[in-house]
C-alpha positions in Angstrom: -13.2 5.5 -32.9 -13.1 8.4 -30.7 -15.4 6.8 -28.3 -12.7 3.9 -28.1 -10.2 6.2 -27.9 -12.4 8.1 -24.4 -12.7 4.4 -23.2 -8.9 4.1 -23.3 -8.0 7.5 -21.6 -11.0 6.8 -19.2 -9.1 2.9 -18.1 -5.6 4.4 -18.0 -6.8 7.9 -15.9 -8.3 5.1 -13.6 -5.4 2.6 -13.4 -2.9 5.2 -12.2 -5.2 5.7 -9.6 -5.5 2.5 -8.7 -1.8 1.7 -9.0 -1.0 5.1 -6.9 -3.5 4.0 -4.1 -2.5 -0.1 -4.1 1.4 0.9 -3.5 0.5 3.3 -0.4 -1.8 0.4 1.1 1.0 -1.9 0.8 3.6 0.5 2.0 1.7 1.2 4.9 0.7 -2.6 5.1 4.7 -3.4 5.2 5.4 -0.6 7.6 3.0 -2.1 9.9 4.9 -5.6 9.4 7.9 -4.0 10.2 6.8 -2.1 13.0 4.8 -5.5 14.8 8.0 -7.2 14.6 10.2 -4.3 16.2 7.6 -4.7 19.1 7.5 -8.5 18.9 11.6 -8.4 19.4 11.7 -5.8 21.9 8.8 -6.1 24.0 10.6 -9.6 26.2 13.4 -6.9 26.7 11.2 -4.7 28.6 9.1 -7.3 30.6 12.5 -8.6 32.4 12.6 -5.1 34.0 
């Protein structure tokens, strides 16, 4: 039991990890989105001048 109970604190230490580390790759993953399509928009604007 309280090798089980190791085991369980050893998955949920590493999940918030991995949970903490997934949602910054994806916010910088959806930054990047966002910041290709403000240069996809803009950049015709500045090749006319």
């Amino acid at each position: 039991m309280e090798k089980l109970r190791w085991l369980i604190i050893g998955i949920l230490l590493f999940l918030v990890v991995a949970i903490d580390f997934t949602g910054r790759m994806m916010s910088m993953l959806a930054d990047g989105v966002l910041v290709a399509g403000v240069v996809a928009v803009a950049l015709p604007m500045f090749k006319k001048s």
